[in-house]
mmCIF file of C-alpha atoms and ligand atoms in Angstrom:
data_model
loop_
_atom_site.group_PDB
_atom_site.id
_atom_site.type_symbol
_atom_site.label_atom_id
_atom_site.label_comp_id
_atom_site.label_asym_id
_atom_site.label_seq_id
_atom_site.Cartn_x
_atom_site.Cartn_y
_atom_site.Cartn_z
ATOM 1 C CA MET A 297 -1.491 -23.796 24.166
ATOM 2 C CA SER A 298 1.791 -22.902 22.425
ATOM 3 C CA VAL A 299 3.127 -19.357 22.273
ATOM 4 C CA MET A 300 2.233 -19.171 18.562
ATOM 5 C CA ASP A 301 -1.373 -20.267 19.242
ATOM 6 C CA ASN A 302 -1.582 -17.399 21.662
ATOM 7 C CA LYS A 303 -0.304 -14.818 19.121
ATOM 8 C CA PRO A 304 -2.783 -11.965 18.651
ATOM 9 C CA THR A 305 -4.465 -11.761 15.241
ATOM 10 C CA ARG A 306 -5.090 -7.957 15.273
ATOM 11 C CA VAL A 307 -8.445 -8.405 13.513
ATOM 12 C CA ALA A 308 -10.293 -6.033 15.867
ATOM 13 C CA TRP A 309 -7.587 -3.397 15.417
ATOM 14 C CA LEU A 310 -7.305 -3.661 11.625
ATOM 15 C CA HIS A 311 -11.035 -3.887 10.874
ATOM 16 C CA GLY A 312 -12.653 -1.929 13.707
ATOM 17 C CA ALA A 313 -15.113 -2.433 16.535
ATOM 18 C CA SER A 314 -17.434 -4.835 14.682
ATOM 19 C CA ALA A 315 -14.577 -7.350 14.105
ATOM 20 C CA ARG A 316 -13.511 -9.787 16.813
ATOM 21 C CA CYS A 317 -10.063 -11.316 17.404
ATOM 22 C CA GLU A 318 -10.119 -15.123 17.290
ATOM 23 C CA THR A 319 -7.654 -15.421 20.157
ATOM 24 C CA ILE A 320 -7.402 -12.974 23.009
ATOM 25 C CA PRO A 321 -4.041 -13.673 24.617
ATOM 26 C CA LYS A 322 -4.086 -14.529 28.275
ATOM 27 C CA GLY A 323 -2.227 -11.508 29.529
ATOM 28 C CA PRO A 324 0.460 -11.477 32.196
ATOM 29 C CA PHE A 325 -0.345 -10.059 35.631
ATOM 30 C CA LEU A 326 1.002 -6.712 34.445
ATOM 31 C CA PRO A 327 0.298 -6.381 30.671
ATOM 32 C CA TRP A 328 2.949 -4.718 28.523
ATOM 33 C CA ARG A 329 1.697 -1.337 27.327
ATOM 34 C CA ILE A 330 4.346 0.175 25.123
ATOM 35 C CA ILE A 331 4.575 3.089 22.670
ATOM 36 C CA LEU A 332 7.211 3.069 19.917
ATOM 37 C CA LEU A 333 8.352 6.512 18.788
ATOM 38 C CA GLY A 334 10.763 7.311 15.980
ATOM 39 C CA ALA A 335 11.042 8.804 12.496
ATOM 40 C CA PRO A 336 9.365 7.058 9.531
ATOM 41 C CA GLY A 337 11.498 4.105 8.463
ATOM 42 C CA VAL A 338 13.554 3.913 11.643
ATOM 43 C CA GLY A 339 12.288 0.339 12.116
ATOM 44 C CA LYS A 340 9.345 0.669 14.548
ATOM 45 C CA GLY A 341 7.202 -1.901 12.708
ATOM 46 C CA THR A 342 10.120 -4.352 12.516
ATOM 47 C CA GLN A 343 10.800 -3.998 16.249
ATOM 48 C CA ALA A 344 7.084 -4.209 17.090
ATOM 49 C CA ASP A 345 6.972 -7.533 15.281
ATOM 50 C CA LEU A 346 9.996 -8.903 17.184
ATOM 51 C CA LEU A 347 8.664 -7.623 20.512
ATOM 52 C CA ASN A 348 5.214 -9.038 19.794
ATOM 53 C CA ALA A 349 6.694 -12.512 19.199
ATOM 54 C CA ARG A 350 8.279 -12.368 22.648
ATOM 55 C CA LEU A 351 5.849 -10.317 24.759
ATOM 56 C CA LEU A 352 2.615 -11.271 22.921
ATOM 57 C CA ALA A 353 1.299 -7.724 23.382
ATOM 58 C CA CYS A 354 -0.635 -6.816 20.223
ATOM 59 C CA HIS A 355 1.086 -4.714 17.534
ATOM 60 C CA LEU A 356 -1.257 -1.752 16.991
ATOM 61 C CA SER A 357 -0.161 0.374 14.029
ATOM 62 C CA THR A 358 -2.374 3.270 12.904
ATOM 63 C CA GLY A 359 -0.652 3.214 9.483
ATOM 64 C CA ASP A 360 -1.720 -0.448 9.056
ATOM 65 C CA VAL A 361 -5.358 0.513 9.764
ATOM 66 C CA PHE A 362 -5.238 3.151 7.010
ATOM 67 C CA ARG A 363 -3.585 0.725 4.594
ATOM 68 C CA ALA A 364 -6.193 -1.967 5.413
ATOM 69 C CA ALA A 365 -8.933 0.595 4.652
ATOM 70 C CA ALA A 366 -7.250 1.433 1.340
ATOM 71 C CA THR A 367 -7.793 -2.162 0.160
ATOM 72 C CA ARG A 368 -11.595 -1.859 0.592
ATOM 73 C CA SER A 369 -13.859 -0.883 -2.282
ATOM 74 C CA ASP A 370 -14.764 2.758 -2.864
ATOM 75 C CA ASP A 371 -18.316 2.219 -1.488
ATOM 76 C CA GLU A 372 -16.993 0.745 1.757
ATOM 77 C CA GLN A 373 -14.750 3.733 2.514
ATOM 78 C CA THR A 374 -16.251 6.550 4.588
ATOM 79 C CA PRO A 375 -15.611 10.156 3.439
ATOM 80 C CA ALA A 376 -13.329 10.628 6.488
ATOM 81 C CA MET A 377 -11.300 7.556 5.511
ATOM 82 C CA LYS A 378 -11.001 8.722 1.883
ATOM 83 C CA GLU A 379 -9.719 12.056 3.125
ATOM 84 C CA ALA A 380 -7.268 10.298 5.494
ATOM 85 C CA LEU A 381 -5.870 8.168 2.658
ATOM 86 C CA ALA A 382 -5.236 11.269 0.546
ATOM 87 C CA TYR A 383 -3.171 12.783 3.386
ATOM 88 C CA MET A 384 -1.248 9.526 3.746
ATOM 89 C CA ARG A 385 -0.371 9.304 0.036
ATOM 90 C CA ARG A 386 1.130 12.798 0.183
ATOM 91 C CA GLY A 387 3.127 11.823 3.286
ATOM 92 C CA GLU A 388 1.246 14.322 5.470
ATOM 93 C CA LEU A 389 -0.177 13.556 8.885
ATOM 94 C CA VAL A 390 -3.856 12.644 8.947
ATOM 95 C CA PRO A 391 -5.864 15.224 11.011
ATOM 96 C CA ASP A 392 -5.916 14.512 14.749
ATOM 97 C CA SER A 393 -9.713 14.267 14.949
ATOM 98 C CA THR A 394 -9.844 11.515 12.276
ATOM 99 C CA VAL A 395 -7.018 9.559 13.918
ATOM 100 C CA TRP A 396 -8.515 9.856 17.395
ATOM 101 C CA ASP A 397 -12.008 8.785 16.205
ATOM 102 C CA MET A 398 -10.396 5.714 14.664
ATOM 103 C CA VAL A 399 -8.378 4.854 17.782
ATOM 104 C CA GLN A 400 -11.346 5.442 20.089
ATOM 105 C CA GLU A 401 -13.464 3.124 17.969
ATOM 106 C CA ARG A 402 -10.789 0.502 18.751
ATOM 107 C CA GLY A 403 -10.652 1.411 22.453
ATOM 108 C CA ALA A 404 -11.176 -2.267 23.405
ATOM 109 C CA CYS A 405 -7.724 -3.025 21.946
ATOM 110 C CA LEU A 406 -6.191 -0.615 24.471
ATOM 111 C CA HIS A 407 -7.976 -2.526 27.253
ATOM 112 C CA CYS A 408 -6.863 -5.930 25.922
ATOM 113 C CA ALA A 409 -5.590 -8.237 28.671
ATOM 114 C CA GLY A 410 -2.645 -9.107 26.418
ATOM 115 C CA GLY A 411 -1.424 -5.482 26.406
ATOM 116 C CA PHE A 412 -0.336 -3.476 23.340
ATOM 117 C CA ILE A 413 2.576 -2.084 21.363
ATOM 118 C CA LEU A 414 1.467 1.171 19.750
ATOM 119 C CA ASP A 415 3.361 1.970 16.523
ATOM 120 C CA GLY A 416 2.764 5.295 14.762
ATOM 121 C CA PHE A 417 0.420 6.627 17.433
ATOM 122 C CA PRO A 418 0.496 9.101 19.110
ATOM 123 C CA ARG A 419 2.186 11.366 16.601
ATOM 124 C CA THR A 420 1.213 14.841 17.835
ATOM 125 C CA ARG A 421 0.883 16.455 21.242
ATOM 126 C CA ALA A 422 -2.931 16.519 20.878
ATOM 127 C CA GLN A 423 -2.974 12.753 20.199
ATOM 128 C CA ALA A 424 -0.668 12.105 23.173
ATOM 129 C CA VAL A 425 -2.927 14.130 25.480
ATOM 130 C CA SER A 426 -6.088 12.342 24.232
ATOM 131 C CA LEU A 427 -4.422 8.972 24.770
ATOM 132 C CA LYS A 428 -3.247 9.914 28.252
ATOM 133 C CA GLN A 429 -6.752 11.014 29.275
ATOM 134 C CA PHE A 430 -8.227 7.800 27.873
ATOM 135 C CA LEU A 431 -5.717 5.533 29.675
ATOM 136 C CA ASP A 432 -5.776 7.503 32.958
ATOM 137 C CA LYS A 433 -9.573 7.336 33.084
ATOM 138 C CA ASP A 434 -9.397 3.533 33.223
ATOM 139 C CA GLY A 435 -6.183 3.232 35.245
ATOM 140 C CA LEU A 436 -4.246 1.743 32.312
ATOM 141 C CA GLY A 437 -0.639 2.727 32.983
ATOM 142 C CA LEU A 438 2.014 2.661 30.245
ATOM 143 C CA THR A 439 5.064 0.440 30.757
ATOM 144 C CA ALA A 440 7.419 2.563 28.631
ATOM 145 C CA VAL A 441 7.805 4.764 25.557
ATOM 146 C CA VAL A 442 10.718 3.658 23.386
ATOM 147 C CA SER A 443 12.258 6.304 21.135
ATOM 148 C CA TYR A 444 14.387 4.880 18.295
ATOM 149 C CA GLU A 445 17.101 7.105 16.873
ATOM 150 C CA LEU A 446 18.909 6.877 13.522
ATOM 151 C CA PRO A 447 20.690 9.333 11.122
ATOM 152 C CA ALA A 448 18.424 10.603 8.287
ATOM 153 C CA CYS A 449 20.564 9.070 5.474
ATOM 154 C CA GLU A 450 20.059 5.547 6.881
ATOM 155 C CA ILE A 451 16.331 6.183 7.256
ATOM 156 C CA VAL A 452 15.962 7.071 3.568
ATOM 157 C CA ALA A 453 17.809 3.864 2.549
ATOM 158 C CA ARG A 454 15.529 1.749 4.767
ATOM 159 C CA LEU A 455 12.361 3.296 3.324
ATOM 160 C CA GLY A 456 13.499 3.046 -0.306
ATOM 161 C CA GLY A 457 14.015 -0.744 -0.055
ATOM 162 C CA ARG A 458 10.975 -1.597 2.069
ATOM 163 C CA ARG A 459 8.475 -4.177 0.830
ATOM 164 C CA THR A 460 5.308 -5.128 2.761
ATOM 165 C CA CYS A 461 3.102 -8.210 2.556
ATOM 166 C CA GLU A 462 -0.359 -7.212 1.351
ATOM 167 C CA THR A 463 -1.951 -10.038 3.398
ATOM 168 C CA CYS A 464 -0.231 -10.290 6.799
ATOM 169 C CA LYS A 465 1.615 -6.898 6.673
ATOM 170 C CA ALA A 466 5.026 -8.477 7.413
ATOM 171 C CA VAL A 467 7.832 -6.063 6.501
ATOM 172 C CA TYR A 468 10.937 -6.890 4.377
ATOM 173 C CA HIS A 469 13.814 -4.981 2.822
ATOM 174 C CA THR A 470 15.127 -5.722 -0.659
ATOM 175 C CA THR A 471 18.749 -5.994 0.533
ATOM 176 C CA GLU A 472 18.766 -5.931 4.359
ATOM 177 C CA ARG A 473 15.884 -8.314 5.050
ATOM 178 C CA PRO A 474 14.869 -9.976 1.758
ATOM 179 C CA SER A 475 12.137 -12.596 1.552
ATOM 180 C CA LYS A 476 13.261 -16.134 0.602
ATOM 181 C CA VAL A 477 11.226 -16.095 -2.627
ATOM 182 C CA GLU A 478 11.313 -12.809 -4.502
ATOM 183 C CA ALA A 479 8.183 -10.655 -4.011
ATOM 184 C CA ARG A 480 6.410 -13.324 -1.863
ATOM 185 C CA CYS A 481 5.960 -13.328 1.915
ATOM 186 C CA ASP A 482 7.862 -16.010 3.866
ATOM 187 C CA ARG A 483 5.012 -16.364 6.362
ATOM 188 C CA CYS A 484 1.853 -16.516 4.260
ATOM 189 C CA ASP A 485 3.061 -16.431 0.623
ATOM 190 C CA GLY A 486 1.192 -13.121 0.192
ATOM 191 C CA LYS A 487 2.319 -10.657 -2.497
ATOM 192 C CA LEU A 488 4.888 -8.036 -1.442
ATOM 193 C CA PHE A 489 4.315 -4.444 -2.513
ATOM 194 C CA GLN A 490 6.051 -1.077 -2.224
ATOM 195 C CA ARG A 491 4.092 1.495 -0.213
ATOM 196 C CA GLU A 492 2.863 4.548 -2.121
ATOM 197 C CA ASP A 493 4.281 6.869 0.518
ATOM 198 C CA ASP A 494 7.791 5.392 0.102
ATOM 199 C CA ARG A 495 8.334 7.555 -3.012
ATOM 200 C CA PRO A 496 11.135 10.157 -2.520
ATOM 201 C CA GLU A 497 8.778 13.199 -2.544
ATOM 202 C CA SER A 498 6.512 11.646 0.139
ATOM 203 C CA ILE A 499 9.496 10.543 2.243
ATOM 204 C CA GLU A 500 10.676 14.165 2.457
ATOM 205 C CA VAL A 501 7.232 15.360 3.599
ATOM 206 C CA ARG A 502 7.033 12.542 6.200
ATOM 207 C CA LEU A 503 10.437 13.344 7.668
ATOM 208 C CA GLU A 504 9.472 17.030 7.971
ATOM 209 C CA ALA A 505 6.167 16.105 9.627
ATOM 210 C CA TYR A 506 8.050 13.912 12.089
ATOM 211 C CA GLU A 507 10.470 16.690 13.069
ATOM 212 C CA ARG A 508 7.693 19.273 13.395
ATOM 213 C CA SER A 509 4.939 17.281 15.123
ATOM 214 C CA THR A 510 6.230 14.001 16.552
ATOM 215 C CA ALA A 511 9.798 14.661 17.749
ATOM 216 C CA PRO A 512 8.476 17.016 20.515
ATOM 217 C CA LEU A 513 6.794 13.952 22.077
ATOM 218 C CA ILE A 514 10.240 12.725 23.154
ATOM 219 C CA GLU A 515 10.312 15.564 25.691
ATOM 220 C CA PHE A 516 6.635 14.997 26.574
ATOM 221 C CA TYR A 517 7.342 11.391 27.586
ATOM 222 C CA ARG A 518 10.707 12.175 29.175
ATOM 223 C CA LYS A 519 8.875 14.554 31.535
ATOM 224 C CA ALA A 520 6.344 11.788 32.257
ATOM 225 C CA GLY A 521 9.236 9.516 33.320
ATOM 226 C CA LEU A 522 8.402 6.942 30.626
ATOM 227 C CA LEU A 523 11.084 7.513 27.996
ATOM 228 C CA VAL A 524 13.625 4.886 26.968
ATOM 229 C CA GLN A 525 16.017 5.994 24.178
ATOM 230 C CA VAL A 526 17.482 3.271 21.977
ATOM 231 C CA SER A 527 19.911 3.584 19.063
ATOM 232 C CA ALA A 528 18.396 2.084 15.885
ATOM 233 C CA THR A 529 21.756 1.349 14.223
ATOM 234 C CA GLY A 530 22.743 -2.237 13.431
ATOM 235 C CA THR A 531 20.610 -5.244 12.585
ATOM 236 C CA PRO A 532 16.988 -5.582 13.771
ATOM 237 C CA GLU A 533 18.103 -8.325 16.200
ATOM 238 C CA GLU A 534 20.828 -6.066 17.682
ATOM 239 C CA ILE A 535 18.285 -3.277 18.203
ATOM 240 C CA TYR A 536 15.845 -5.727 19.752
ATOM 241 C CA ASP A 537 18.597 -6.990 22.088
ATOM 242 C CA ARG A 538 19.139 -3.394 23.228
ATOM 243 C CA THR A 539 15.410 -2.747 23.680
ATOM 244 C CA LEU A 540 14.289 -5.806 25.617
ATOM 245 C CA PRO A 541 16.494 -5.400 28.744
ATOM 246 C CA GLU A 542 15.426 -1.731 28.995
ATOM 247 C CA LEU A 543 11.772 -2.768 28.909
ATOM 248 C CA GLU A 544 12.279 -5.577 31.399
ATOM 249 C CA THR A 545 14.031 -3.256 33.849
ATOM 250 C CA ARG A 546 11.176 -0.763 33.627
ATOM 251 C CA ARG A 547 8.552 -3.427 34.075
ATOM 252 C CA LEU A 548 10.319 -4.862 37.086
ATOM 253 C CA SER A 549 10.331 -1.473 38.794
ATOM 254 C CA LEU A 550 6.613 -0.981 37.945
ATOM 255 C CA PHE A 551 5.918 -4.411 39.396
ATOM 256 C CA ALA A 552 7.822 -3.577 42.606
ATOM 257 C CA GLU A 553 5.950 -0.238 42.823
ATOM 258 C CA ARG A 554 2.607 -1.994 42.450
ATOM 259 C CA MET A 555 3.457 -4.616 45.090
ATOM 260 C CA TRP A 556 4.573 -1.876 47.462
ATOM 261 C CA MET A 557 1.323 0.061 46.922
ATOM 262 C CA SER A 558 -0.869 -2.979 47.518
ATOM 263 C CA GLU A 559 1.086 -3.720 50.694
ATOM 264 C CA GLU A 560 0.525 -0.108 51.840
ATOM 265 C CA ASN A 561 -3.214 -0.360 51.056
ATOM 266 C CA ARG A 562 -3.421 -3.651 52.960
ATOM 267 C CA ARG A 563 -1.756 -2.050 56.010
ATOM 268 C CA ASP A 564 -4.055 1.022 55.863
ATOM 269 C CA ALA A 565 -7.207 -1.145 55.635
HETATM 270 P P1 AP5 B 264 3.036 4.574 9.406
HETATM 271 O O1 AP5 B 264 2.562 3.362 8.745
HETATM 272 O O2 AP5 B 264 2.947 4.680 10.894
HETATM 273 O O3 AP5 B 264 4.493 4.835 8.906
HETATM 274 P P2 AP5 B 264 5.753 5.545 9.588
HETATM 275 O O4 AP5 B 264 5.679 5.987 10.986
HETATM 276 O O5 AP5 B 264 6.078 6.572 8.606
HETATM 277 O O6 AP5 B 264 6.705 4.418 9.807
HETATM 278 P P3 AP5 B 264 7.065 3.411 8.784
HETATM 279 O O7 AP5 B 264 6.043 2.309 8.765
HETATM 280 O O8 AP5 B 264 7.333 4.084 7.468
HETATM 281 O O9 AP5 B 264 8.470 2.887 9.288
HETATM 282 P P4 AP5 B 264 8.881 2.004 10.523
HETATM 283 O O10 AP5 B 264 9.566 2.852 11.515
HETATM 284 O O11 AP5 B 264 7.740 1.165 10.999
HETATM 285 O O12 AP5 B 264 9.967 1.112 9.807
HETATM 286 P P5 AP5 B 264 9.890 -0.397 9.293
HETATM 287 O O13 AP5 B 264 9.988 -1.337 10.425
HETATM 288 O O14 AP5 B 264 8.787 -0.566 8.308
HETATM 289 O O15 AP5 B 264 2.255 5.855 8.850
HETATM 290 C C1 AP5 B 264 2.040 6.049 7.476
HETATM 291 C C2 AP5 B 264 1.194 7.285 7.267
HETATM 292 O O16 AP5 B 264 -0.113 7.104 7.881
HETATM 293 C C3 AP5 B 264 1.716 8.595 7.879
HETATM 294 O O17 AP5 B 264 2.645 9.215 7.033
HETATM 295 C C4 AP5 B 264 0.412 9.383 8.050
HETATM 296 O O18 AP5 B 264 -0.016 9.920 6.814
HETATM 297 C C5 AP5 B 264 -0.577 8.312 8.460
HETATM 298 N N1 AP5 B 264 -0.635 8.156 9.925
HETATM 299 C C6 AP5 B 264 -0.413 7.002 10.610
HETATM 300 N N2 AP5 B 264 -0.559 7.192 11.915
HETATM 301 C C7 AP5 B 264 -0.888 8.494 12.095
HETATM 302 C C8 AP5 B 264 -1.137 9.301 13.226
HETATM 303 N N3 AP5 B 264 -1.086 8.784 14.472
HETATM 304 N N4 AP5 B 264 -1.411 10.617 13.043
HETATM 305 C C9 AP5 B 264 -1.475 11.133 11.808
HETATM 306 N N5 AP5 B 264 -1.239 10.428 10.686
HETATM 307 C C10 AP5 B 264 -0.941 9.119 10.811
HETATM 308 O O19 AP5 B 264 11.308 -0.471 8.528
HETATM 309 C C11 AP5 B 264 11.535 0.283 7.339
HETATM 310 C C12 AP5 B 264 12.404 -0.573 6.378
HETATM 311 O O20 AP5 B 264 13.695 -0.767 6.966
HETATM 312 C C13 AP5 B 264 11.870 -1.987 6.139
HETATM 313 O O21 AP5 B 264 12.106 -2.339 4.816
HETATM 314 C C14 AP5 B 264 12.667 -2.883 7.098
HETATM 315 O O22 AP5 B 264 12.801 -4.198 6.625
HETATM 316 C C15 AP5 B 264 14.012 -2.145 7.124
HETATM 317 N N6 AP5 B 264 14.676 -2.272 8.406
HETATM 318 C C16 AP5 B 264 14.103 -2.241 9.652
HETATM 319 N N7 AP5 B 264 15.045 -2.330 10.599
HETATM 320 C C17 AP5 B 264 16.242 -2.405 9.936
HETATM 321 C C18 AP5 B 264 17.602 -2.501 10.366
HETATM 322 N N8 AP5 B 264 17.911 -2.551 11.658
HETATM 323 N N9 AP5 B 264 18.568 -2.520 9.421
HETATM 324 C C19 AP5 B 264 18.261 -2.472 8.099
HETATM 325 N N10 AP5 B 264 16.998 -2.394 7.626
HETATM 326 C C20 AP5 B 264 16.006 -2.358 8.542
#
């Protein structure tokens, strides 16, 4: 099986518990379990895509779940989802209880043998605590939490030019990362669209929400010994080249720790 055949399809994540992924990647001995933190537009989705191509861990974006729900008909949307989409359009954070219900419903994705790259979740302290309790309960340790950092003026320029594929969710930028054919996706020929929350008034609200609710998680994960800080300046490939060695170093030390613990257990037995 080639690496591409093994690429996760994200169906269970995007469409919920009743949907099944066609391919469940055969995970490595120690699956990658990564969280990407960073302001809106810093490039988390772009990096998640590059990391996914290399590590195979599934790209789990809460924003993508909301956007997938927005494409369903009015009858298919639950009242909670309709309410969530209204928050999203304004650029505000969706209430914690709605987000957590949605993530819990997709709990199998967090157990996936292929691992995961969480993008856009957790975004508040309450979400981070819920996630920690969920993972601890089942002994699912995180590999690392990557925090991407970029000046606000560059963030606004990235968001203003973003275009997303309505079918496969691939992300482009009108000048920095244009598609080969205008307004069509290079991968699946899907139509590219501009997100509703990339309007200037929503961008301002999103940046404020990030500073108020999400930025404090940097300290939360630093204290947990999981934080890796990476500058998000330069091209996506340059940022990726800075991220990967940091992740590999962390994973190697987790691997050594695990081997040491199993050796200790063997000796005690
Ligand atoms: P979500 O979809 O998570 O959006 P976000 O966090 O605001 O992040 P973005 O997707 O806007 O940006 P990104 O960092 O992924 O950047 P990207 O790679 O696309 O959330 C949307 C909304 O859903 C929230 O506002 C909230 O309402 C709700 N929500 C979701 N999760 C929630 C939660 N847990 N709790 C509560 N509410 C929640 O890149 C941006 C652009 O820059 C692209 O055009 C890209 O091509 C370009 N680009 C990327 N890298 C570079 C580079 N190095 N150089 C130049 N251009 C680049």
